Coordinates of C-alpha atoms and ligand atoms in Angstrom, one line a residue:
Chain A
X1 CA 0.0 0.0 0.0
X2 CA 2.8 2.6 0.6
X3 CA 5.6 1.5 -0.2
X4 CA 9.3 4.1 0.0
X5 CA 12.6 3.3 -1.9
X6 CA 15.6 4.8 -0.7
X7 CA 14.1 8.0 1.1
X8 CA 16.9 10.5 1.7
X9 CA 15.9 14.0 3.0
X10 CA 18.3 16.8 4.6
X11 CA 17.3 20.2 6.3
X12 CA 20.2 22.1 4.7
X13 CA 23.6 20.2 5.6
X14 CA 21.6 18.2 7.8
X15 CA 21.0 15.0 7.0
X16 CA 18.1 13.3 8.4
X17 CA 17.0 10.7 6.3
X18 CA 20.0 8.6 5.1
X19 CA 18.2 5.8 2.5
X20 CA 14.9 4.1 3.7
X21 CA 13.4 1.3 2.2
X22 CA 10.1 0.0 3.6
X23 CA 6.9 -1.6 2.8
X24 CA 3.6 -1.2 4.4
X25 CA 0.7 -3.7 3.6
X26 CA -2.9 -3.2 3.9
X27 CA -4.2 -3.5 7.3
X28 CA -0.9 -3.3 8.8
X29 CA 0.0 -1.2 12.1
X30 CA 3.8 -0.1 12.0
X31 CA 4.8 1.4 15.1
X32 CA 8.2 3.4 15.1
X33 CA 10.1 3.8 17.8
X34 CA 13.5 5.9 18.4
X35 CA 15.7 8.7 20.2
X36 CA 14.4 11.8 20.0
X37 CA 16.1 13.5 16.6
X38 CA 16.6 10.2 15.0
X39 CA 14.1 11.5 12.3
X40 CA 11.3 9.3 12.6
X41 CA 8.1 12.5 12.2
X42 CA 10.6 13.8 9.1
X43 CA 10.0 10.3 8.0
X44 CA 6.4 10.5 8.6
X45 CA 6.6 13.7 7.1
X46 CA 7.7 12.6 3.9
X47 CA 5.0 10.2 3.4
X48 CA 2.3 12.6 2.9
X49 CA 4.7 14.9 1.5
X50 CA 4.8 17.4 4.6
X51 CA 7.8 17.4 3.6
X52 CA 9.7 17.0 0.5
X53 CA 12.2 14.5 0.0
X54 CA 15.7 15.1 -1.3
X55 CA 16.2 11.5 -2.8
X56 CA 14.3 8.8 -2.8
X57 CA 10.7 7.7 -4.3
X58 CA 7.3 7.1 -2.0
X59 CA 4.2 5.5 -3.7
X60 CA 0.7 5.2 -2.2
X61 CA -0.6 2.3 -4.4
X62 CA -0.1 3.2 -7.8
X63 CA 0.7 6.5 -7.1
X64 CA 4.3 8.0 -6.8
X65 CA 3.9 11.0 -3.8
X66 CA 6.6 12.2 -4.7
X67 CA 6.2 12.5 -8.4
X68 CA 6.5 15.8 -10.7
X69 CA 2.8 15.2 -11.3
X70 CA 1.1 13.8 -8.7
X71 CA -1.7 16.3 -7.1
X72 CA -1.1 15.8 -3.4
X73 CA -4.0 17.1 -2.0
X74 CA -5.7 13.9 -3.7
X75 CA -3.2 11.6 -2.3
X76 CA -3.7 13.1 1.0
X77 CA -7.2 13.2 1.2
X78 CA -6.4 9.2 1.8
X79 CA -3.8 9.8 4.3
X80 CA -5.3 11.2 7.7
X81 CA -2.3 12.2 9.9
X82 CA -2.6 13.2 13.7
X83 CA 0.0 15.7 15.3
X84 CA 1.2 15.8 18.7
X85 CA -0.1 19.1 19.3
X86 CA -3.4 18.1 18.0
X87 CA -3.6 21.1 15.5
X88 CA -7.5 21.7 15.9
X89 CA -8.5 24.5 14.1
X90 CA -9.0 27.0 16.9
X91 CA -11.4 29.4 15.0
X92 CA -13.5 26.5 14.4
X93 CA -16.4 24.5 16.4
X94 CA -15.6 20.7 17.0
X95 CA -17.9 20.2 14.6
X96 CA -16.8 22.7 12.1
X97 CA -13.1 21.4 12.4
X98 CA -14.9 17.6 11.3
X99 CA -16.8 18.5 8.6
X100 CA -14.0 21.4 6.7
X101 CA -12.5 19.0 4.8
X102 CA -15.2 16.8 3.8
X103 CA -17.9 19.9 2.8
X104 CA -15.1 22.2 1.5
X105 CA -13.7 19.1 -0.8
X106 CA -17.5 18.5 -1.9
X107 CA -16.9 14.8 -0.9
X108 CA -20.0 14.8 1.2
X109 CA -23.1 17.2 1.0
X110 CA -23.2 19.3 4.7
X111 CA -25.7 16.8 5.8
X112 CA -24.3 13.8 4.9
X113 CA -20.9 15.1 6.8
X114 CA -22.7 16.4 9.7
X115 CA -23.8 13.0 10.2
X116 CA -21.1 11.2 9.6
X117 CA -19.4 13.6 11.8
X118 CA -21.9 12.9 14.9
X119 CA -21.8 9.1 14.6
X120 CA -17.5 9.9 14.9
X121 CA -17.9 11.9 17.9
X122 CA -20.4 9.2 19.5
X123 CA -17.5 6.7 18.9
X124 CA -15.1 8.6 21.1
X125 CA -17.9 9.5 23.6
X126 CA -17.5 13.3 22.6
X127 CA -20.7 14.2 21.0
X128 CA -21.7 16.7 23.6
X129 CA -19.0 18.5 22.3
X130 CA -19.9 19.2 18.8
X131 CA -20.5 23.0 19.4
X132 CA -17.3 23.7 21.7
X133 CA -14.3 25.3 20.6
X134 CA -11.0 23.6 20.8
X135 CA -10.0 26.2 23.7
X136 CA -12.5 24.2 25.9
X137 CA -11.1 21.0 25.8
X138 CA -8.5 19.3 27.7
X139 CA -5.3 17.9 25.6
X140 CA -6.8 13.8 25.6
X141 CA -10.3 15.2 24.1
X142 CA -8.8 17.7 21.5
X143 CA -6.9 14.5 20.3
X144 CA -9.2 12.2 20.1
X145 CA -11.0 14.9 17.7
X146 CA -8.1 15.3 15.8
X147 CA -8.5 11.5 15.4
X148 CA -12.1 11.5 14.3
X149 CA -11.1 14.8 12.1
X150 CA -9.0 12.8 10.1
X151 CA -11.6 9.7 10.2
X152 CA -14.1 12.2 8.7
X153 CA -12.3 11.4 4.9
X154 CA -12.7 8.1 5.7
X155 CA -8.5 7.5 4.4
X156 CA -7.0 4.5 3.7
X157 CA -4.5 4.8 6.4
X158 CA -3.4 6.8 9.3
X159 CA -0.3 8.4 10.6
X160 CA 0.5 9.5 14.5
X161 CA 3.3 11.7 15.5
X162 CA 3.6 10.9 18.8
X163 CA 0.1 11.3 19.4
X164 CA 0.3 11.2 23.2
X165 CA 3.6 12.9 24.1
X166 CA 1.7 16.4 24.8
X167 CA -1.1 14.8 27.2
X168 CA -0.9 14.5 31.0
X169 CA -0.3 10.9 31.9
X170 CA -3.8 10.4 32.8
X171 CA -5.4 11.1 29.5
X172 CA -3.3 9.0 27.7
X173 CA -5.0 6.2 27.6
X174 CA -8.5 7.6 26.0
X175 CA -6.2 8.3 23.2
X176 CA -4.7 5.0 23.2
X177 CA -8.3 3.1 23.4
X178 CA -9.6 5.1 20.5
X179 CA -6.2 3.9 18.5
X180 CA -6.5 0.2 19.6
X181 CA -10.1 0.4 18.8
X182 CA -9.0 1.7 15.4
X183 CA -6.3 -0.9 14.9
X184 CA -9.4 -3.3 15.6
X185 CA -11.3 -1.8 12.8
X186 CA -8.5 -3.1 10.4
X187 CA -7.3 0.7 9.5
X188 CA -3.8 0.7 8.3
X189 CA -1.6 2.7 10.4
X190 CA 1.8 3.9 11.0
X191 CA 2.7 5.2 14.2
X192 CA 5.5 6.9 16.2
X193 CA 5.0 6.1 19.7
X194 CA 7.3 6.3 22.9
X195 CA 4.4 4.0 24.2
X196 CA 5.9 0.4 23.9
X197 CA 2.8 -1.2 25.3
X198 CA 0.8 -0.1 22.8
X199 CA 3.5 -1.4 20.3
X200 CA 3.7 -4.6 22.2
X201 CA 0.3 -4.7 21.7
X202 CA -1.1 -3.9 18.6
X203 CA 1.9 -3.4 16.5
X204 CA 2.2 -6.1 13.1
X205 CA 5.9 -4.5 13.1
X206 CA 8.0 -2.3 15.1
X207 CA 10.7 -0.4 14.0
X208 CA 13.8 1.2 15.3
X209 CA 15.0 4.3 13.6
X210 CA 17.9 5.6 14.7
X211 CA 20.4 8.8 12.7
X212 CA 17.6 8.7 9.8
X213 CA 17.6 4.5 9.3
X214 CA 15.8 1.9 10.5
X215 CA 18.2 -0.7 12.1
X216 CA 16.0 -3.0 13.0
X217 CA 12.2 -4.4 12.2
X218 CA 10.6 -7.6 13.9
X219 CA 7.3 -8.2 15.4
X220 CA 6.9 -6.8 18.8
X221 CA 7.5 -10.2 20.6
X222 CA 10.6 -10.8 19.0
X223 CA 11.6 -7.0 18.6
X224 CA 11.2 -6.8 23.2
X225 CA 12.7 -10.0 23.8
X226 CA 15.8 -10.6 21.7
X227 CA 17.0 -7.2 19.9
X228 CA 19.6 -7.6 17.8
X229 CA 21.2 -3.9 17.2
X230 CA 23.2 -2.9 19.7
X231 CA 21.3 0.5 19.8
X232 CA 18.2 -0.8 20.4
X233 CA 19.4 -2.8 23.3
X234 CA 20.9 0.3 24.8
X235 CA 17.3 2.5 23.5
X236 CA 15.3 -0.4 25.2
X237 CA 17.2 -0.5 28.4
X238 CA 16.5 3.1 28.8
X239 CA 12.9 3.0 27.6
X240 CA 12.0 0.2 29.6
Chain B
X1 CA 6.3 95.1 21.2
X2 CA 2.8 95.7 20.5
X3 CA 1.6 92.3 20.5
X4 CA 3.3 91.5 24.1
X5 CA 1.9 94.3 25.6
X6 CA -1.5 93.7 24.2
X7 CA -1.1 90.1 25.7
X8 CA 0.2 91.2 29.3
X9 CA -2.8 93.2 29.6
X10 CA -5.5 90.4 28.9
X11 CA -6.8 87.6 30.8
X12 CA -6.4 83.8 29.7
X13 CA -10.4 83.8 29.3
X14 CA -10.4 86.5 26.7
X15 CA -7.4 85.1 25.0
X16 CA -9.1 81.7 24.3
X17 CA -12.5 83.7 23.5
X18 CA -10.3 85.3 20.4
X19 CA -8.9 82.3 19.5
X20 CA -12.3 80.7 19.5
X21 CA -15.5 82.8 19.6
X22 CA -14.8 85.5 18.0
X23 CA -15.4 86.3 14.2
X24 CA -16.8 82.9 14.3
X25 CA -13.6 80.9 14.4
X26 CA -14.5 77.7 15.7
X27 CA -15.9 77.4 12.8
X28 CA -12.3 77.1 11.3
X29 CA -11.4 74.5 14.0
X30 CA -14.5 72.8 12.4
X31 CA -13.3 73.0 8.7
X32 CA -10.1 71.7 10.0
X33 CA -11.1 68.8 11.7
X34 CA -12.9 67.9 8.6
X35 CA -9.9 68.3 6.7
X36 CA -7.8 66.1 9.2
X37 CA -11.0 63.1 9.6
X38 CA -11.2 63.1 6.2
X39 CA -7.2 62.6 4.8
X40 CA -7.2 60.1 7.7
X41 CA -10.2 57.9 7.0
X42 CA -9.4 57.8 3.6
X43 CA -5.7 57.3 3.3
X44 CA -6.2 54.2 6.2
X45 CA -8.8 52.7 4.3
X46 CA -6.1 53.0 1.2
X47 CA -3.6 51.6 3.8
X48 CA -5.8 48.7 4.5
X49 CA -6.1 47.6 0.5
X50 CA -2.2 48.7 -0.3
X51 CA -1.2 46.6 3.0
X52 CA -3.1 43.6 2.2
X53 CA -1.5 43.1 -1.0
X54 CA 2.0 44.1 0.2
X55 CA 1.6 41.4 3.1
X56 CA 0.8 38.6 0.6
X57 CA 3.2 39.7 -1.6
X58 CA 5.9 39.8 0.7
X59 CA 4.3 36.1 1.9
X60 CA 4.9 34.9 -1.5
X61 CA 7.5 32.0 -2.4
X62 CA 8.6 30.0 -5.2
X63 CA 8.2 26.6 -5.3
X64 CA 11.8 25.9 -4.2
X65 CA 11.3 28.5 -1.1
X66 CA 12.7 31.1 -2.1
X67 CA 11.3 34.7 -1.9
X68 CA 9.2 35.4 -5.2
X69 CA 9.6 38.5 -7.2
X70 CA 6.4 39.9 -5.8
X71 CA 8.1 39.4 -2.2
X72 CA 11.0 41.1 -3.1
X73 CA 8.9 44.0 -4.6
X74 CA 7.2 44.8 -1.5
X75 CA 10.1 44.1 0.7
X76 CA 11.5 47.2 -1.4
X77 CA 8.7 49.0 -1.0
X78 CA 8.1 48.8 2.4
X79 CA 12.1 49.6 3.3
X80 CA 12.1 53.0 1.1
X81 CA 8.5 53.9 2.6
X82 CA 9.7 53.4 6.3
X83 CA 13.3 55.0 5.7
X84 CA 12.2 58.1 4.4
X85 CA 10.1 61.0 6.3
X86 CA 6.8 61.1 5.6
X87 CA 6.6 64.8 5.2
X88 CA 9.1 64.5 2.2
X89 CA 7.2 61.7 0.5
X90 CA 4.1 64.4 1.0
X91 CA 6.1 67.0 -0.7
X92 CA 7.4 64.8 -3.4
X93 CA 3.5 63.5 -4.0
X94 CA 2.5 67.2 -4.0
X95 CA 5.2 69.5 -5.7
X96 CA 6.8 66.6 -7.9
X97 CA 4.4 63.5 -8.9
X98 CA 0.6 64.2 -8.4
X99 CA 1.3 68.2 -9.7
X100 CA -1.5 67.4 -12.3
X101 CA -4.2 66.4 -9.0
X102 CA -6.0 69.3 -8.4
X103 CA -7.4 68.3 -5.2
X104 CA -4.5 69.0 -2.4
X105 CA -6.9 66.5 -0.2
X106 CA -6.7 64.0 -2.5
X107 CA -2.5 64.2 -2.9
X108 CA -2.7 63.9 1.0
X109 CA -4.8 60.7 1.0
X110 CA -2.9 58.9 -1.5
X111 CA 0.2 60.0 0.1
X112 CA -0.8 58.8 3.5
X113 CA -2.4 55.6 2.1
X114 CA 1.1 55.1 0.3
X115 CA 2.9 55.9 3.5
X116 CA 0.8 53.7 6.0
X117 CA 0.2 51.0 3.6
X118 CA 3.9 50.0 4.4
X119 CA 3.1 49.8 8.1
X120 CA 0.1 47.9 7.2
X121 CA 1.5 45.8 5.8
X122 CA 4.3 44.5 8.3
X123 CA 0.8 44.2 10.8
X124 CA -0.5 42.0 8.7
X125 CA 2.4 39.7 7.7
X126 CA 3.2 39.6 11.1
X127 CA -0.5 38.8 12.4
X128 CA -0.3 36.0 9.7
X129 CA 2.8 34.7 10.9
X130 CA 1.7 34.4 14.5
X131 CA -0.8 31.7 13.4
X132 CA 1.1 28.4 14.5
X133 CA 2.1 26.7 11.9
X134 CA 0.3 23.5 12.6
X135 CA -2.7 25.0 11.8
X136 CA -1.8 24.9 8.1
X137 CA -0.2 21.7 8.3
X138 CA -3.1 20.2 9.5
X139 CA -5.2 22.0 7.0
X140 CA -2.6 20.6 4.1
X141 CA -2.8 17.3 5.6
X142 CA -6.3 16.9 5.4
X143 CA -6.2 17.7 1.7
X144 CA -7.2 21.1 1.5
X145 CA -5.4 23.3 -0.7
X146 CA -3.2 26.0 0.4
X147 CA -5.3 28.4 -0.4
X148 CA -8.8 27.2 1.3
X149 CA -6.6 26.5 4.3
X150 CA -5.4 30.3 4.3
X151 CA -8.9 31.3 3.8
X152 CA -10.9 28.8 6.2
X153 CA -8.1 28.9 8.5
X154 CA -5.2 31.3 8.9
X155 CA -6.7 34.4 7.7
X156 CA -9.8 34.4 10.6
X157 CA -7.4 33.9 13.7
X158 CA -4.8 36.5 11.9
X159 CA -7.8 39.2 11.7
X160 CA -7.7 38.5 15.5
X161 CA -4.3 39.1 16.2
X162 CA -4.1 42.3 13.5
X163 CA -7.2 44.4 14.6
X164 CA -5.5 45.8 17.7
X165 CA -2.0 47.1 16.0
X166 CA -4.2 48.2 13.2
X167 CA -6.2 50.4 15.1
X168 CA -3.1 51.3 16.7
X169 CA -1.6 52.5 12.9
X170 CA -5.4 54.7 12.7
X171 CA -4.2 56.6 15.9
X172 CA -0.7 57.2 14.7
X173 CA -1.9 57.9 11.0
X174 CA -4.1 60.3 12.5
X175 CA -1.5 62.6 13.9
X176 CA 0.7 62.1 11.1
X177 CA -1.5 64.1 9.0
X178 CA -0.9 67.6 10.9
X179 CA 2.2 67.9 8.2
X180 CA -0.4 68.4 5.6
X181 CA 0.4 72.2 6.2
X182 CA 3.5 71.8 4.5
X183 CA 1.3 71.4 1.1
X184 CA -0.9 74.6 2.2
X185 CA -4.1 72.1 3.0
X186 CA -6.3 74.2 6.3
X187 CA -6.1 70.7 8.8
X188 CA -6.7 71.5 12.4
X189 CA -3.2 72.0 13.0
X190 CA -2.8 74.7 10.1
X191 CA -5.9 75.9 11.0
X192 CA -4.4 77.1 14.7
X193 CA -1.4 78.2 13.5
X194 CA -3.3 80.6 11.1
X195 CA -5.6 82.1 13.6
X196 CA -2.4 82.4 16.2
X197 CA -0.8 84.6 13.4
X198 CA -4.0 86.3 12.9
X199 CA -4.1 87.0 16.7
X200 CA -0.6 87.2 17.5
X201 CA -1.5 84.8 20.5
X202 CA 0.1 81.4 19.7
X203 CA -1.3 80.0 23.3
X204 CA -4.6 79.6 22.9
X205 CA -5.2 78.0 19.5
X206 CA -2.6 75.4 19.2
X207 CA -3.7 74.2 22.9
X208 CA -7.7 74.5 21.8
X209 CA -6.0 71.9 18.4
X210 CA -4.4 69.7 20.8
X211 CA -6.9 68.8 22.9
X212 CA -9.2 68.3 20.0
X213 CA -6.8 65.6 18.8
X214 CA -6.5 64.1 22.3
X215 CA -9.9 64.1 22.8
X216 CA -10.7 61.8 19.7
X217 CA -7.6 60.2 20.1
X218 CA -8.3 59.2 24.0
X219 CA -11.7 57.8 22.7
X220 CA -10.6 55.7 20.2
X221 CA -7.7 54.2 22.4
X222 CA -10.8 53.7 25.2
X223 CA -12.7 52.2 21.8
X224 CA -9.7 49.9 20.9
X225 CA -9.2 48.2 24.5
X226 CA -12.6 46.8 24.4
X227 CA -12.1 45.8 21.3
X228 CA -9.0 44.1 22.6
X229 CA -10.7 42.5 25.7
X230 CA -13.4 41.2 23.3
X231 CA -11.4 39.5 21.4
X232 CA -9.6 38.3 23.9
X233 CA -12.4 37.1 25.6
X234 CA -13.9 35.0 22.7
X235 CA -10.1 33.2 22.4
X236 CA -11.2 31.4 25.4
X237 CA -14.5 31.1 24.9
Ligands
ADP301 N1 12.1 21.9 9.2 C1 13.3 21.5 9.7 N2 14.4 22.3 9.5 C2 15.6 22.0 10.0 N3 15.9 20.9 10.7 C3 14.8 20.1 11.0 C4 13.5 20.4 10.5 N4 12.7 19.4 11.0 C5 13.5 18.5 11.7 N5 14.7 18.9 11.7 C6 15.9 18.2 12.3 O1 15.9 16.9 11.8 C7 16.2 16.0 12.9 C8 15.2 14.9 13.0 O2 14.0 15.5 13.5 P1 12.7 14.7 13.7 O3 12.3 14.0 12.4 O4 11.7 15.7 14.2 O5 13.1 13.7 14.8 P2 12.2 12.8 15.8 O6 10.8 13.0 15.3 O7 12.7 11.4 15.6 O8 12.5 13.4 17.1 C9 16.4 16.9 14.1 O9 17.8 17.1 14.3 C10 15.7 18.1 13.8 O10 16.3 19.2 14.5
MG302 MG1 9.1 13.8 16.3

């Protein structure tokens, strides 16, 4: 389904990216996991074409991302991504911030996206919510919207930047049920995490990027147990 | 001599009843004010359009992320505009460019507009810029384009942060425009000095024009920090 071939990107003389090659299927859920700077949201970046890569090719299905041609804001439309810093649109009501993208895109007709917008927000238990502004909602709520905002163009697959690393420990986990609960739902998802029991959890692979490659991949039982880089023996006994 | 003596021998209330009452002056005070609203309603509202344009402009970049032409055009503009004094950009409109204008009024409106159209414009670039930057990215990520996002998106909460400072440039344009006497136009502030010459008592009129332009001014500051509050207020919600 995505598939990226020798990714290289650099900020400048900085590289970040140094050659990626990876393959996600249908229905997979990648977690990534990594130091802090290792470039693992540039990578995620470069999917959706946040940003552009130096070298390097990403498809989306038949579709090169990256290619001279390529409209992105179609490709995108079947990419939701999810920020750490939720990124609600603050002059927006919750509902307004769901049903943008949809209306604005003529996808759906207002009703149709108002609905489909209120059967979202009664999946994460927020419906009450619909005519609040971001401002009045605490960090684990405003994600969880940003979830369902994405949901809203029903995409083919999902990216999370660390979606919990700005939330107060107790409001993690109504994030992470609304991900699992996603995972459940066979959505195909790539996610960088710090959380490695989500990643033990619901993870298909996990990865270890670290200075812009991934040194390792394995399934999360293997990928705990018996890590083979050296790195991500030292990462994991700091992690865990 | 005769002038001081004249002066020495009068009390302050008869001075400002001169300067005022008398042959019907306030009436000139009136005219002047008129003059002064007018250049500045009209040159801010240019300074509003000009700015606008200028900000985006200057917002512009090529596809590699470089700064466009257009950026570099009203980078240039805004640098000559803010290094050079005002007054002189007046004179040069008046006695050099817009000779064939008839309308001395109209010189000092497009001269003004010109001249605060600059500072516009670094308000509005700046309110623009203030809008975190994940607001667009999440706009781009959902597939809206660049410029539905700025339009949905950016451009409501950047009318939030501009409206303040802009108001702000309305007070400051509004004293600017007591140089029009240097292109013989009768504002308030010519209008004083004229009847102090006529008088020979400085004093009283060019006080009488000061407080006219703190009284207005006071009130629209008063105007403007409600405004602020309000919008303040509805960040929060
Ligand atoms: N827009 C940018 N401009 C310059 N440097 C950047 C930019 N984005 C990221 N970087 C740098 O790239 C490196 C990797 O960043 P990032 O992908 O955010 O790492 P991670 O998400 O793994 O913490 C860091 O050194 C960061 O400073
Ligand atoms: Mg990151």
């Amino acid at each position: 389904m995505i598939s990226v071939k020798n990714l290289h990107k650099s900020f400048g003389d900085l590289q970040v990216l140094r050659g990626i090659n990876y393959q996600v299927d249908k229905g997979q859920k990648i977690v990534i996991v990594g130091p802090s700077g290792s470039g693992k949201s540039t990578f995620l970046r470069c999917l959706n074409l946040l940003e552009v890569p130096t070298e390097g090719e990403v498809w989306f299905e038949d579709i090169q991302v990256n290619g001279k041609k390529t409209d992105i804001n179609k490709v995108r439309r079947n990419m939701g991504m999810v920020f750490q810093h939720f990124n609600l649109f603050n002059n927006l009501t919750i509902m307004d911030n769901i049903t943008l993208a949809p209306t604005s895109l003529k996808l759906q007709t207002k009703e149709e996206a108002k609905e489909n917008a209120l059967a979202l927000l009664r999946r994460v238990n927020l419906e009450e919510k619909a005519d609040s502004y971001p401002a009045q909602l605490s960090g684990g709520q405003k994600q969880r919207i940003a979830i369902v905002r994405s949901l809203a163009m029903n995409p083919k697959v999902m990216l999370f930047d660390e979606p919990t690393s700005a939330l107060d420990p107790e409001m993690v986990g109504e994030v992470l049920d609304v991900m699992k609960e996603l995972a459940e739902s066979g959505m195909t998802m790539i996610v960088v995490t710090h959380e490695m029991g989500f990643a033990r959890e619901v993870a298909s692979k996990v990865l270890f990027m670290d200075e812009g490659q991934i040194l390792e991949e394995n399934t999360p039982d293997l990928f705990f147990t018996v890590p083979k880089n050296p790195r991500l023996q030292d990462f994991l006994s700091k992690v865990l | 001599m005769h002038s001081l003596t004249l002066l020495a021998t009068r009390s302050i209330g008869e001075r400002f009843y001169d300067a005022f009452i008398k042959a019907d002056r306030w009436k000139l005070y009136l005219e002047g004010l008129g003059v002064t609203i007018q250049i500045t309603i009209f040159a801010a509202l240019l300074g509003v359009i000009i700015g606008m344009v200028l900000a985006f402009m200057k917002l512009s970049r090529r596809k590699n992320g470089k700064h466009s032409i257009f950026s570099l055009i009203a980078t240039a503009y805004v640098d000559i505009i803010r290094g050079t004094p005002s007054v002189l950009q007046l004179m040069i409109m008046y006695f050099v460019i817009l000779t064939s204008v008839n309308s001395g009024v109209l010189v000092a409106i497009i001269s003004f507009g010109i001249n605060s159209g600059a500072y516009v414009c670094e308000i509005i670039r700046a309110g623009i810029l203030a809008v975190d930057s994940g607001q667009m990215e999440a706009g781009r990520s959902l597939g809206l384009s660049q410029a539905t996002t700025m339009r949905k998106i950016i451009i409501p909460q950047a009318i939030k942060n501009v409206l303040p400072p802009l108001g702000n440039e309305f007070i400051v344009l509004m004293k600017e425009t007591a140089i029009v006497g240097y292109v013989a136009l009768a504002d308030i502030t010519r209008v004083a000095q004229q009847i102090g010459s006529r008088t020979f008592d400085y004093f009283p009129p060019l006080i009488i024009a000061a407080a006219v332009y703190f009284v207005i001014i006071k009130i629209l500051s008063v105007l403007l920090g409600v405004l602020e509050r309000r919008l303040r207020k509805s960040d929060l919600r």
